[in-house]
Each structure stands twice: as C-alpha cells, then as structure tokens.
Short mmCIF file of C-alpha atoms in Angstrom, two decimals:
data_model
loop_
_atom_site.label_atom_id
_atom_site.label_comp_id
_atom_site.label_asym_id
_atom_site.label_seq_id
_atom_site.Cartn_x
_atom_site.Cartn_y
_atom_site.Cartn_z
CA ARG A 170 -1.83 -25.29 -4.82
CA PHE A 171 0.73 -24.04 -7.32
CA GLN A 172 3.55 -25.51 -5.29
CA ARG A 173 1.82 -28.87 -4.98
CA SER A 174 1.22 -29.01 -8.73
CA CYS A 175 4.91 -28.33 -9.32
CA GLY A 176 6.04 -31.18 -7.10
CA LEU A 177 6.87 -29.34 -3.86
CA PHE A 178 5.28 -30.73 -0.69
CA PRO A 179 5.57 -29.86 3.00
CA ALA A 180 6.82 -32.94 4.79
CA GLY A 181 4.61 -32.59 7.84
CA GLU A 182 3.22 -30.02 10.26
CA GLU A 183 2.91 -29.43 13.97
CA GLY A 184 2.53 -26.59 16.43
CA GLY A 185 0.41 -23.47 16.59
CA GLY A 186 1.07 -19.79 16.13
CA SER A 187 1.26 -16.68 18.24
CA GLY A 188 0.51 -14.28 15.36
CA ASP A 189 1.73 -11.14 17.14
CA PRO A 190 0.57 -8.29 14.86
CA GLU A 191 3.36 -6.00 16.04
CA GLU A 192 5.93 -8.18 14.36
CA GLY A 193 4.76 -7.12 10.90
CA PRO A 194 4.84 -9.61 8.02
CA ARG A 195 7.59 -11.70 9.63
CA ASP A 196 5.09 -13.70 11.73
CA ARG A 197 2.47 -13.97 9.08
CA GLY A 198 4.97 -15.19 6.51
CA ALA A 199 6.94 -17.55 8.74
CA CYS A 200 6.06 -20.73 10.59
CA ASN A 201 3.79 -19.00 13.11
CA GLY A 202 5.67 -19.33 16.36
CA ALA A 203 7.16 -22.66 17.33
CA GLY A 204 5.54 -24.65 14.57
CA ALA A 205 7.77 -26.54 12.14
CA LEU A 206 7.39 -28.43 8.93
CA ARG A 207 9.25 -31.69 9.28
CA CYS A 208 10.06 -34.63 7.07
CA PRO A 209 9.04 -38.24 7.76
CA ALA A 210 11.85 -40.73 8.14
CA GLY A 211 13.35 -41.86 4.90
CA GLY A 212 12.07 -38.93 2.85
CA ALA A 213 14.12 -38.31 -0.30
CA GLY A 214 15.02 -34.97 -1.76
CA VAL A 215 14.64 -33.06 1.50
CA ARG A 216 15.47 -29.35 1.66
CA SER A 217 15.11 -27.05 4.65
CA GLY A 218 15.23 -23.38 5.46
CA ARG A 219 15.39 -21.50 8.75
CA GLY A 220 12.86 -18.75 9.18
CA PRO A 221 13.27 -15.39 10.91
CA GLN A 222 11.99 -16.78 14.24
CA GLY A 223 14.32 -19.74 14.20
CA CYS A 224 11.68 -22.23 13.02
CA THR A 225 12.63 -24.78 10.40
CA GLN A 226 10.69 -25.60 7.25
CA LYS A 227 11.42 -28.92 5.58
CA TYR A 228 9.97 -30.02 2.30
CA ILE A 229 10.35 -32.82 -0.20
CA VAL A 230 11.23 -31.96 -3.81
CA LYS A 231 9.23 -34.18 -6.13
CA ASN A 232 10.13 -32.42 -9.37
CA TYR A 233 13.69 -31.18 -9.61
CA PHE A 234 13.14 -29.56 -13.02
CA TYR A 235 10.60 -27.09 -11.63
CA TYR A 236 12.60 -26.65 -8.44
CA TYR A 237 15.85 -25.57 -10.11
CA LEU A 238 14.06 -23.72 -12.94
CA PHE A 239 12.19 -21.44 -10.57
CA LYS A 240 15.06 -21.07 -8.09
CA PHE A 241 17.17 -19.86 -11.02
CA SER A 242 14.34 -17.66 -12.31
CA ALA A 243 13.99 -16.04 -8.88
CA ALA A 244 17.69 -15.09 -9.02
CA LEU A 245 16.98 -13.13 -12.23
CA GLY A 246 15.23 -10.52 -10.08
CA GLU A 247 17.99 -10.14 -7.50
CA GLU A 248 21.26 -8.24 -7.09
CA ILE A 249 23.41 -10.94 -8.69
CA PHE A 250 21.51 -10.40 -11.96
CA TYR A 251 21.52 -6.59 -11.82
CA ILE A 252 25.23 -6.38 -11.04
CA THR A 253 26.09 -8.61 -14.01
CA PHE A 254 23.53 -7.97 -16.76
CA LEU A 255 23.33 -4.17 -16.61
CA PRO A 256 27.14 -3.67 -16.77
CA PHE A 257 27.37 -6.38 -19.45
CA THR A 258 24.93 -4.37 -21.56
CA TYR A 259 27.03 -1.24 -21.14
CA TRP A 260 30.33 -2.96 -21.94
CA ASN A 261 29.23 -5.14 -24.83
CA ILE A 262 25.95 -4.04 -26.41
CA ASP A 263 25.17 -0.33 -26.51
CA HIS A 264 25.50 2.64 -24.18
CA SER A 265 22.09 4.05 -25.02
CA VAL A 266 20.38 0.73 -24.25
CA SER A 267 22.13 0.51 -20.89
CA ARG A 268 21.25 4.10 -19.96
CA ARG A 269 17.56 3.59 -20.67
CA MET A 270 17.47 0.34 -18.74
CA VAL A 271 19.14 1.92 -15.68
CA ILE A 272 16.69 4.85 -15.76
CA VAL A 273 13.63 2.62 -16.01
CA TRP A 274 14.95 0.08 -13.49
CA SER A 275 15.69 2.67 -10.78
CA ILE A 276 12.34 4.48 -11.16
CA VAL A 277 10.29 1.28 -11.27
CA MET A 278 12.08 -0.29 -8.31
CA TYR A 279 11.80 2.82 -6.14
CA ILE A 280 8.06 3.05 -6.74
CA GLY A 281 7.65 -0.67 -6.08
CA GLN A 282 9.66 -0.65 -2.85
CA VAL A 283 7.86 2.39 -1.46
CA SER A 284 4.48 0.91 -2.42
CA LYS A 285 5.20 -2.18 -0.31
CA ASP A 286 5.71 -0.14 2.85
CA ILE A 287 2.73 2.13 2.17
CA LEU A 288 0.22 -0.61 1.34
CA LYS A 289 1.57 -3.06 3.98
CA TRP A 290 -0.05 -6.14 2.45
CA PRO A 291 1.28 -9.31 4.12
CA ARG A 292 3.02 -12.11 2.29
CA PRO A 293 1.37 -15.56 1.99
CA LEU A 294 0.80 -17.50 5.20
CA SER A 295 3.25 -20.26 6.00
CA PRO A 296 1.86 -22.89 6.55
CA PRO A 297 0.14 -23.77 4.26
CA VAL A 298 2.65 -22.17 1.85
CA VAL A 299 6.19 -23.56 1.89
CA LYS A 300 8.70 -20.71 1.65
CA LEU A 301 11.97 -21.35 -0.16
CA GLU A 302 13.45 -17.93 0.65
CA MET A 303 13.86 -16.12 3.94
CA ARG A 304 15.88 -12.96 3.30
CA THR A 305 12.94 -10.93 1.95
CA ASN A 306 10.39 -12.50 4.29
CA ALA A 307 10.44 -9.41 6.52
CA GLU A 308 9.17 -7.30 3.62
CA TYR A 309 5.55 -6.76 2.72
CA GLY A 310 4.18 -8.43 -0.37
CA MET A 311 2.26 -6.07 -2.65
CA PRO A 312 3.53 -5.38 -5.30
CA SER A 313 6.12 -8.00 -6.25
CA THR A 314 9.26 -6.01 -7.09
CA HIS A 315 10.71 -9.14 -8.75
CA ALA A 316 7.78 -9.01 -11.18
CA MET A 317 8.21 -5.27 -11.63
CA ALA A 318 11.96 -5.48 -12.29
CA ALA A 319 11.63 -8.44 -14.66
CA THR A 320 8.92 -6.72 -16.68
CA ALA A 321 10.78 -3.39 -16.76
CA ILE A 322 14.19 -4.80 -17.69
CA SER A 323 13.03 -7.32 -20.31
CA PHE A 324 10.66 -4.97 -22.13
CA SER A 325 12.89 -1.88 -21.90
CA PHE A 326 15.73 -3.97 -23.37
CA PHE A 327 13.41 -5.19 -26.13
CA ILE A 328 12.12 -1.70 -26.94
CA ALA A 329 15.58 -0.08 -26.79
CA THR A 330 17.22 -2.66 -29.08
CA MET A 331 14.34 -3.07 -31.50
CA ASP A 332 15.48 -0.24 -33.78
CA LEU A 333 19.22 -0.74 -33.23
CA TYR A 334 19.60 -4.38 -34.24
CA LYS A 335 18.02 -6.50 -36.92
CA TYR A 336 16.11 -9.39 -35.37
CA PRO A 337 12.52 -10.62 -35.74
CA PHE A 338 10.05 -8.53 -33.74
CA GLU A 339 8.20 -11.67 -32.66
CA LEU A 340 11.41 -13.24 -31.32
CA GLY A 341 12.21 -10.23 -29.15
CA LEU A 342 8.65 -10.03 -27.86
CA VAL A 343 8.54 -13.73 -26.99
CA ALA A 344 11.91 -13.50 -25.21
CA ALA A 345 10.69 -10.57 -23.09
CA VAL A 346 7.43 -12.35 -22.24
CA VAL A 347 9.19 -15.62 -21.34
CA PHE A 348 11.78 -13.86 -19.16
CA SER A 349 9.22 -11.84 -17.20
CA THR A 350 6.82 -14.79 -16.91
CA LEU A 351 9.50 -17.10 -15.48
CA VAL A 352 10.43 -14.55 -12.82
CA CYS A 353 6.77 -13.95 -11.97
CA LEU A 354 6.03 -17.69 -11.66
CA SER A 355 9.15 -18.15 -9.50
CA ARG A 356 7.65 -15.83 -6.87
CA LEU A 357 4.62 -18.11 -6.62
CA TYR A 358 6.68 -21.30 -6.57
CA THR A 359 9.01 -20.04 -3.83
CA GLY A 360 5.99 -19.02 -1.73
CA MET A 361 6.98 -15.36 -1.49
CA HIS A 362 3.99 -13.75 -3.22
CA THR A 363 0.34 -14.26 -4.02
CA VAL A 364 -1.00 -14.22 -7.58
CA LEU A 365 -2.37 -10.72 -6.94
CA ASP A 366 1.08 -9.46 -5.82
CA VAL A 367 2.66 -10.71 -9.04
CA ILE A 368 -0.08 -9.45 -11.37
CA GLY A 369 -0.10 -6.10 -9.60
CA GLY A 370 3.68 -5.75 -9.91
CA ALA A 371 3.71 -6.62 -13.61
CA LEU A 372 0.82 -4.24 -14.39
CA ILE A 373 2.37 -1.33 -12.44
CA SER A 374 5.64 -1.86 -14.28
CA ALA A 375 3.85 -1.97 -17.64
CA VAL A 376 2.01 1.29 -16.89
CA LEU A 377 5.26 2.98 -15.84
CA LEU A 378 6.95 1.82 -19.05
CA VAL A 379 4.12 3.29 -21.13
CA LEU A 380 4.38 6.60 -19.25
CA LEU A 381 8.19 6.76 -19.39
CA TYR A 382 8.71 5.70 -23.01
CA PRO A 383 7.73 9.05 -24.61
CA ALA A 384 10.20 10.84 -22.30
CA TRP A 385 13.12 8.43 -22.80
CA ASP A 386 15.03 10.55 -25.27
CA THR A 387 14.44 13.77 -23.33
CA ILE A 388 15.58 12.28 -20.02
CA ASP A 389 18.59 10.68 -21.69
CA HIS A 390 19.59 13.97 -23.34
CA LEU A 391 19.33 15.89 -20.06
CA LEU A 392 21.34 13.29 -18.14
CA LEU A 393 24.13 13.47 -20.72
CA THR A 394 24.28 17.23 -21.31
CA SER A 395 22.91 19.13 -18.32
CA PRO A 396 25.62 20.69 -16.10
CA PHE A 397 23.35 19.97 -13.12
CA CYS A 398 23.19 16.22 -13.82
CA PRO A 399 25.87 15.11 -11.29
CA LEU A 400 24.36 17.20 -8.48
CA PHE A 401 20.81 16.11 -9.33
CA SER A 402 21.83 12.44 -9.60
CA ILE A 403 23.35 12.44 -6.10
CA VAL A 404 21.10 14.79 -4.14
CA VAL A 405 17.68 13.55 -5.25
CA PRO A 406 18.33 9.83 -4.52
CA LEU A 407 19.85 10.71 -1.12
CA VAL A 408 16.82 12.80 -0.18
CA LEU A 409 14.52 9.93 -1.22
CA CYS A 410 16.53 7.42 0.82
CA TYR A 411 16.62 9.55 3.98
CA ASN A 412 12.87 10.21 3.69
CA TYR A 413 11.91 6.60 3.04
CA PRO A 414 8.61 5.50 4.69
CA LYS A 415 9.21 4.44 8.31
CA LEU A 416 8.04 1.09 9.69
CA ASP A 417 7.59 -0.16 13.25
CA TYR A 418 10.19 -2.87 12.68
CA TYR A 419 13.27 -3.31 10.51
CA SER A 420 12.70 -4.28 6.88
CA PRO A 421 15.38 -4.63 4.18
CA THR A 422 13.30 -2.54 1.76
CA ARG A 423 15.01 0.74 2.71
CA GLY A 424 18.46 -0.80 2.35
CA ASP A 425 17.60 -2.41 -0.97
CA THR A 426 16.13 0.85 -2.25
CA THR A 427 19.29 2.71 -1.21
CA THR A 428 21.37 0.11 -3.04
CA ILE A 429 19.37 0.56 -6.25
CA LEU A 430 19.31 4.35 -6.15
CA GLY A 431 23.00 4.47 -5.23
CA ALA A 432 24.00 2.24 -8.14
CA ALA A 433 21.84 4.28 -10.53
CA ALA A 434 23.31 7.56 -9.19
CA GLY A 435 26.90 6.39 -9.69
CA ALA A 436 26.12 5.06 -13.16
CA THR A 437 24.34 8.29 -14.15
CA VAL A 438 27.30 10.40 -13.08
CA GLY A 439 29.48 8.05 -15.11
CA PHE A 440 27.25 8.44 -18.16
CA TRP A 441 27.49 12.24 -17.90
CA LEU A 442 31.27 12.21 -17.36
CA ASN A 443 31.85 9.92 -20.33
CA ASN A 444 29.74 12.11 -22.58
CA GLN A 445 31.60 15.24 -21.47
CA TYR A 446 35.19 14.03 -21.54
CA ALA A 447 35.48 10.60 -23.18
CA ALA A 448 34.72 9.05 -26.54
CA SER A 449 31.82 6.62 -26.77
CA ALA A 450 33.27 3.14 -26.59
CA TYR A 451 31.74 -0.06 -28.05
CA ALA A 452 28.85 1.70 -29.78
CA GLY A 453 28.53 1.75 -33.53
CA LYS A 454 30.97 -1.07 -34.20
CA SER A 455 30.00 -3.79 -36.64
CA ALA A 456 31.64 -6.83 -38.14
CA GLN A 457 30.99 -8.99 -41.19
CA PRO A 458 29.66 -12.44 -40.37
CA GLY A 459 32.10 -15.31 -40.34
CA PHE A 460 33.36 -17.92 -37.90
CA PRO A 461 36.77 -16.33 -37.17
CA VAL A 462 35.17 -12.92 -36.60
CA ILE A 463 32.43 -14.38 -34.38
CA THR A 464 34.99 -16.34 -32.38
CA SER A 465 37.26 -13.35 -31.81
CA THR A 466 34.24 -11.18 -30.91
CA MET A 467 33.07 -13.71 -28.34
CA VAL A 468 36.54 -13.83 -26.82
CA LEU A 469 36.54 -10.04 -26.50
CA VAL A 470 33.03 -10.04 -25.04
CA LEU A 471 33.94 -12.63 -22.41
CA ALA A 472 37.24 -10.91 -21.63
CA ARG A 473 35.51 -7.55 -21.15
CA PHE A 474 32.87 -9.14 -18.95
CA PHE A 475 35.19 -11.11 -16.65
CA VAL A 476 37.67 -8.24 -16.27
CA GLY A 477 34.84 -5.82 -15.64
CA ILE A 478 32.90 -7.95 -13.17
CA TRP A 479 36.08 -8.69 -11.21
CA VAL A 480 36.77 -4.95 -10.87
CA VAL A 481 33.14 -4.24 -9.94
CA LEU A 482 33.06 -6.91 -7.23
CA LEU A 483 36.43 -5.77 -5.90
CA THR A 484 35.14 -2.20 -5.74
CA ARG A 485 32.07 -3.31 -3.81
CA TRP A 486 34.16 -5.27 -1.30
CA VAL A 487 36.70 -2.47 -0.76
CA MET A 488 34.15 0.32 -0.48
CA LYS A 489 31.93 -1.68 1.83
CA ASN A 490 34.76 -2.22 4.30
CA VAL A 491 36.11 1.33 4.02
CA VAL A 492 32.74 3.02 4.45
CA LEU A 493 31.71 0.74 7.32
CA SER A 494 35.04 1.37 9.05
CA VAL A 495 34.59 5.14 8.79
CA LEU A 496 30.99 4.98 9.98
CA GLY A 497 31.95 2.57 12.76
CA TYR A 498 34.57 5.00 13.99
CA ARG A 499 32.07 7.87 13.77
CA TYR A 500 29.17 6.10 15.51
CA LYS A 501 31.21 3.74 17.74
CA PHE A 502 30.22 0.27 16.55
CA SER A 503 32.12 -2.79 15.33
CA LEU A 504 32.05 -4.08 11.74
CA GLY A 505 30.12 -7.16 12.83
CA ASP A 506 27.35 -5.21 14.58
CA LEU A 507 24.37 -5.86 12.27
CA ALA A 508 21.96 -3.93 14.48
CA ALA A 509 24.07 -0.79 14.14
CA GLN A 510 24.28 -1.23 10.36
CA ARG A 511 20.48 -1.12 10.19
CA ARG A 512 20.26 2.35 11.73
CA LEU A 513 19.23 5.10 9.31
CA GLU A 514 22.35 7.20 9.84
CA VAL A 515 24.52 4.17 9.03
CA GLU A 516 22.58 2.13 6.46
CA VAL A 517 21.85 4.93 3.99
CA PRO A 518 25.39 6.38 3.65
CA TYR A 519 26.99 2.93 3.81
CA LYS A 520 24.91 1.45 1.00
CA PHE A 521 24.63 4.61 -1.05
CA VAL A 522 28.36 5.32 -1.13
CA THR A 523 29.24 1.65 -1.72
CA TYR A 524 26.88 1.11 -4.64
CA SER A 525 27.31 4.54 -6.20
CA SER A 526 31.01 3.62 -6.33
CA VAL A 527 30.02 0.35 -8.03
CA GLY A 528 27.91 2.20 -10.62
CA PHE A 529 30.65 4.75 -11.28
CA THR A 530 33.30 2.03 -11.58
CA ALA A 531 31.20 0.04 -14.07
CA THR A 532 30.66 3.03 -16.35
CA VAL A 533 33.97 4.91 -16.07
CA ILE A 534 36.80 2.89 -14.52
CA VAL A 535 36.11 -0.43 -16.24
CA PRO A 536 35.88 1.05 -19.79
CA LEU A 537 39.19 2.85 -19.19
CA LEU A 538 40.73 -0.43 -18.06
CA HIS A 539 39.33 -2.16 -21.14
CA GLU A 540 40.99 0.48 -23.30
CA VAL A 541 44.33 0.07 -21.52
CA LEU A 542 44.15 -3.72 -21.94
CA GLY A 543 43.23 -3.44 -25.62
CA LEU A 544 39.79 -5.03 -25.18
CA LEU A 545 37.80 -2.44 -27.14
#
C-alpha cells in the first residue's frame, strides 16, 4: 500500500510459487518460483530487477520524486555512506565525535545483524510487494539494520556535537529525526522491510543509545589509554565473527558484520596509536567568520576529503586483491570463485583484514598524508 501511494506499481503478474521452506527468506522475498512481474506494452518509466532465482520484476514509476528520494535515502544506510561520512567526520569535524560514532555504530550493527539470524523473520512477500533491491534479499528482515544504523549515527552525531558546537538544539534534533525517518521510510518504499521491522530496528537502536550514552566517556578513555586496546580491538571482533550464528544457507549478514567489525577494529587501533604517538589533528581549531576564511576552509575540507577517500578506496582495492590472492593460494581457489569466498575460513579473514586496513588507513595514514600535503 505504501508503494502504491508513492507512485510505484507492479506492471502485471503471472505464475505461481514453489515456496520451498529450505531456501530461507530468498523464496519468500522473491518472485516465488517462475512468476514474473511484467510491463504492458507502451508502459513509460519502466524499471526492472533480477531476483535471486533469476525471475524478473518490472514496475512503472509514477512519481520520480519519491523514487529517487527513497533510493538515495536507502543508500544512506549502506557501505558507501559509512565509508565516506565516518572518515569525513574524523578528518574535518572532531576526533571525539568520530570515535563515539564508530563505537555506537559497530555495537548497534552487530546486535542488529545477529538478531536477524536468531529471530529469522522473513522479509515481505513479493508479490504483492515490489522489491527495488536484491543484494540483501537473502537476509532475514527483523530488525531493519538500515533503521538501526540511521538512528544510531544521526542521534549519536547530534548528541556528540551538541556541546562542542553552537547551533540551535531544535535544528540538530530535527536534522537527526529527518535523516533517520527518510532511511526508515526508504526500507518500506523499496519493499525490503515491513513497518514492524523498521519500528523494531529504530526502537532497539534508541534503547542501545540510552544504555551506551552514560558509558561513552569511560569507553573512549579506555580505548585511547589502555595498553590492551589493540589486542582487545582485534581479538574480540574476530572471535565474534568466527562464532557468528550459522544458517542453513548462505546469507551476506556474516560478511557484512565482519566488514563492520573489521573497519571498527582498524579505526580503534588507529585511535589508540594516534593518542599514544601523534598530536591530535583538526580538533580545537577555530576561525573568525568571513567570506575569505569560509572559502579557504571549504577548500581545505574538500581537499582533505577527496585525498582521503581516494587513499581509502585504493587501500580497499589493494588489500582485497592481496588478501584474496593469499587465501586463494592457501585454499586452492581462483579469485573469481564466489562460492569459495563465502566459506567461513575465507570470508572472515578476507573481509576482516581488508576493512581493518581501511579503518587504520582512514585514522592514521590519511592524517599523516594530510600533514605532508599541508592540508591541516
């Protein structure tokens, strides 16, 4: 109903469904066997997506504003957002804000991902729902980790910056609410979650924020000063990844969880190393208002971001190929063998090492490069 009200209509329907329960949520969230949603001749604004069983969904976009708004909003809960916004915060806003966001994000996302595979609630049926995404279709639905991440990131950013910068409290609160609401609504529009999945995800994230907030300063202090921080930051996430709940079929939840915990582990080690051996960059700097100062500051901000994101993406590409090559040699598989990459002994070290390198690069290597280039 939500999709119809927003101008998104299936173009037609035929076929039945096998509904094999052993296939997990892939059947229940796809086109049910050989069925397809097709478009009548002459339909305008047609989009299509291929499901996990090879079936094709076609739909007619009646309202492009909602379509692109919620497609963009959905991306705010995915890797492309995490890998840009979290480093941007560290490079250009404040180290303490970035540290708290990474801590909250990793804890909230781990709990959300594990909850999916423990509860095993299916995603919405398709048909009648038209699904605009297929990558996460093999995952279970409850809770929505998009809703959890959006709530955690927006409100932790608001809370962490509230006492550091002078801006109206109401403005920050509205911005956090709008951001999280758009991401939550995008999961309904794209057909990936029910209303209960989204509400459950947002509420779980809110409860975790309330529980974590009193311990923020203590956790932050321990991560920066404890001599055991590097060992703890690597060992605990690895143990959690290797002991992730097992399913009867492959789901990307374990790989995504390993990616998140790996990135947080690398960043945490970087935080500790910077506090031990390097001066705190970016923090505590202020400038008097004025157009020339604002213009030069924006140039520096953009320069730091584009240099940093280029190095981060390069690190991800290099480490991915190096680690996969080493694991391929060890376990005798080719780089293009996706089935082999999904095995526990391959997926966990491959993603953990790759993304811990990304987190470490963003917090240690990139700031050093900024200093060398005179971008501080």
